[in-house]
Coordinates of C-alpha atoms in Angstrom, one line a residue:
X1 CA -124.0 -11.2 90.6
X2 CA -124.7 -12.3 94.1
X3 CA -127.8 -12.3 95.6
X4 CA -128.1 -9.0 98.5
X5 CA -131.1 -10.3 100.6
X6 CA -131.3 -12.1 103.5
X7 CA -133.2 -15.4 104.7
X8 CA -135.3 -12.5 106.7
X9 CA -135.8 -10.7 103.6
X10 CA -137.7 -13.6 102.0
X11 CA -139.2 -14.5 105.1
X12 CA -141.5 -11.6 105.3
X13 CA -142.0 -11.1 101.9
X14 CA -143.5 -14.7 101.9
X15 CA -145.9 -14.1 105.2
X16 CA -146.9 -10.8 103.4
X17 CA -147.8 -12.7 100.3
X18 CA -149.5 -15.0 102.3
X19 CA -151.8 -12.3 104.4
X20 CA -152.4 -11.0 101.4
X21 CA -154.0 -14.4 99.8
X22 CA -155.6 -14.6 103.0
X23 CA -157.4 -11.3 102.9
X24 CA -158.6 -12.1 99.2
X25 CA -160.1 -15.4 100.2
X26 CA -161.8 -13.9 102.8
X27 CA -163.2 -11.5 100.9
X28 CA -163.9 -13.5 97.8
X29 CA -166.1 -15.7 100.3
X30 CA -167.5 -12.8 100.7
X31 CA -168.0 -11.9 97.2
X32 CA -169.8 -15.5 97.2
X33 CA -172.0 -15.3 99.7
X34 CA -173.4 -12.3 98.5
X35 CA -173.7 -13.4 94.9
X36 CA -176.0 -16.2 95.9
X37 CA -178.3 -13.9 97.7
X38 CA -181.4 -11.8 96.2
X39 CA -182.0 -8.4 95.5
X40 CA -185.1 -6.6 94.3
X41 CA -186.0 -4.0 92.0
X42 CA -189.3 -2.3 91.6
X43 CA -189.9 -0.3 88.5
X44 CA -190.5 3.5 89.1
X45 CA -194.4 3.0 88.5
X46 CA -194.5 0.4 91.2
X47 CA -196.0 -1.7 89.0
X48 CA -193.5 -4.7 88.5
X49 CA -191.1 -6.4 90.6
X50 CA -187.5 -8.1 89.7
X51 CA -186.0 -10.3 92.2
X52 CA -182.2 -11.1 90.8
X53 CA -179.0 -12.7 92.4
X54 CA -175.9 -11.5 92.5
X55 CA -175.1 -13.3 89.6
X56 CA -177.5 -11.0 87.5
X57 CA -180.3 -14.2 87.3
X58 CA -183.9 -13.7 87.4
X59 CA -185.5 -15.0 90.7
X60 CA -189.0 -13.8 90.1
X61 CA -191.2 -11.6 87.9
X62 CA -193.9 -9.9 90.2
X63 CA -197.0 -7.7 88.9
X64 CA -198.4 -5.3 91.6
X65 CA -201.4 -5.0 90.0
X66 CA -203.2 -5.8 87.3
X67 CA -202.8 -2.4 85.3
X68 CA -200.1 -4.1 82.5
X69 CA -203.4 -5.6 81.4
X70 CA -204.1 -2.2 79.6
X71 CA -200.7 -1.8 78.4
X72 CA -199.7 -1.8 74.7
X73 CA -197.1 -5.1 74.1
X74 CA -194.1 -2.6 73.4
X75 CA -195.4 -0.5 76.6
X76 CA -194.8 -3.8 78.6
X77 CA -192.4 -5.1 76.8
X78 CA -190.4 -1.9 77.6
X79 CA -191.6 -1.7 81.5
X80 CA -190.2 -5.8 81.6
X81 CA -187.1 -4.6 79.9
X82 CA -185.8 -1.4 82.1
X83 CA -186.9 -3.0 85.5
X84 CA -184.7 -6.0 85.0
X85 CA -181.9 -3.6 83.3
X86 CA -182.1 -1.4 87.0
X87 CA -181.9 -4.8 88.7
X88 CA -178.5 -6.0 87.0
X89 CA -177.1 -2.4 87.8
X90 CA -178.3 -2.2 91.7
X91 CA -177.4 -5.9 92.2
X92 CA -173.7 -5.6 90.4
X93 CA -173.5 -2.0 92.9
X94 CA -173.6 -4.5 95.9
X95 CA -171.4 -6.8 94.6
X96 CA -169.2 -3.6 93.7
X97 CA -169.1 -2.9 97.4
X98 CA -168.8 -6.2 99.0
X99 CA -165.8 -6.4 96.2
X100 CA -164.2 -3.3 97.7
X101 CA -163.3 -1.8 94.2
X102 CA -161.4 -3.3 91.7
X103 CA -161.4 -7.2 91.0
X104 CA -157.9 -6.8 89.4
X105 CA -156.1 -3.5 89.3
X106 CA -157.6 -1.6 86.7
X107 CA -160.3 -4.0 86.2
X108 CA -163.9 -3.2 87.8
X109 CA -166.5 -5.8 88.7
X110 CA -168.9 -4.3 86.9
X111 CA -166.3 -4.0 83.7
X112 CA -165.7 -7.6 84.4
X113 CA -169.5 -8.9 84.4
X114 CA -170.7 -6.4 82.0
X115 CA -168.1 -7.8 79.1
X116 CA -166.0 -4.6 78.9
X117 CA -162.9 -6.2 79.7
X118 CA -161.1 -8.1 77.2
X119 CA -159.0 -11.2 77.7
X120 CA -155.9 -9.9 77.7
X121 CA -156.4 -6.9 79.2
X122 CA -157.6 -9.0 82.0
X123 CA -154.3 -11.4 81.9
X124 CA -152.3 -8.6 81.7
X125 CA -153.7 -7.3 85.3
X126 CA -153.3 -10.2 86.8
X127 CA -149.6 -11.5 85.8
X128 CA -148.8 -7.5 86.8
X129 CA -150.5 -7.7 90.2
X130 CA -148.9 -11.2 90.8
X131 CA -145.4 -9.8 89.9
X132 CA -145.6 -7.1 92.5
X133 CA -146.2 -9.2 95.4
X134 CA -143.6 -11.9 94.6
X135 CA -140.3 -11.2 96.9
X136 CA -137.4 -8.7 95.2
X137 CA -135.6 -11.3 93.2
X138 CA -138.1 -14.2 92.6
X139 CA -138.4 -13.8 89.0
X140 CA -135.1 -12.0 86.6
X141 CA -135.7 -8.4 85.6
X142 CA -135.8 -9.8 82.0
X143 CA -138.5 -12.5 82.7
X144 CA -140.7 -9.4 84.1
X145 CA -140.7 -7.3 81.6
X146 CA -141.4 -10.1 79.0
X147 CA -144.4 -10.7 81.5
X148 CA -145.7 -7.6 81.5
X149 CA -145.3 -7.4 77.9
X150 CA -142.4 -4.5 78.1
X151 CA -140.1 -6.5 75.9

């Protein structure tokens, strides 16, 4: 079997692969940048603050006022708990939207850093959307379907 395409035909598929790798660097730079910057959360009483970067650490704890004095421990302890749970959520939102969707196809940032995606689920994602840029030809029929686990 002889091989249809022409030196063209490679040509631009290889600059589209490349623009493509382009735009995800620039917007996994992006992604960095925003990860290392702080976002804050205040608890619907007002009471507490939680500062948290993008990567879902805790920057600072800060009490408004002095009214968690009066609190019972599991009162507090709950207050603490929920403010720093809506900080992980808001801060992986704006990650979400400087991310532009899905990390991989199928695969959500927030899936990713919340642990609901499982190894080779995530694998599988990626050989797939690596596949589908590669130029018609690059890899046999038969080596893509034992890629993408059709075989």
């Amino acid at each position: 079997m002889t091989d249809q395409r022409t030196p063209g035909d490679a040509t631009a598929g290889f600059e589209a692969a490349l623009q493509t790798l382009a735009e995800e660097r620039e917007r996994l730079g992006r992604l960095h940048e925003r990860m290392a910057q702080g976002t804050t959360t205040t608890s619907k009483d007002r009471m507490l603050s939680v500062a948290m970067n993008g990567r879902g650490e805790i920057l600072k704890l800060t009490f408004h006022n002095t009214r968690y004095r009066q609190m019972a421990p599991a009162e507090l302890a709950s207050l603490i708990t929920e403010t720093i749970a809506a900080a992980r959520v808001e801060s992986l939102n704006q990650l979400a939207d400087v991310a532009g969707g899905e990390v991989l196809p199928g695969i959500s940032l927030q899936d990713l850093a919340g642990g609901e995606v499982d190894l080779e689920r995530m694998v599988s994602s990626f050989l797939n959307a690596s596949l589908d840029v590669l130029p018609p030809g690059a890899v046999s029929t038969g080596d893509q379907a034992r890629l993408r686990g059709e075989s």
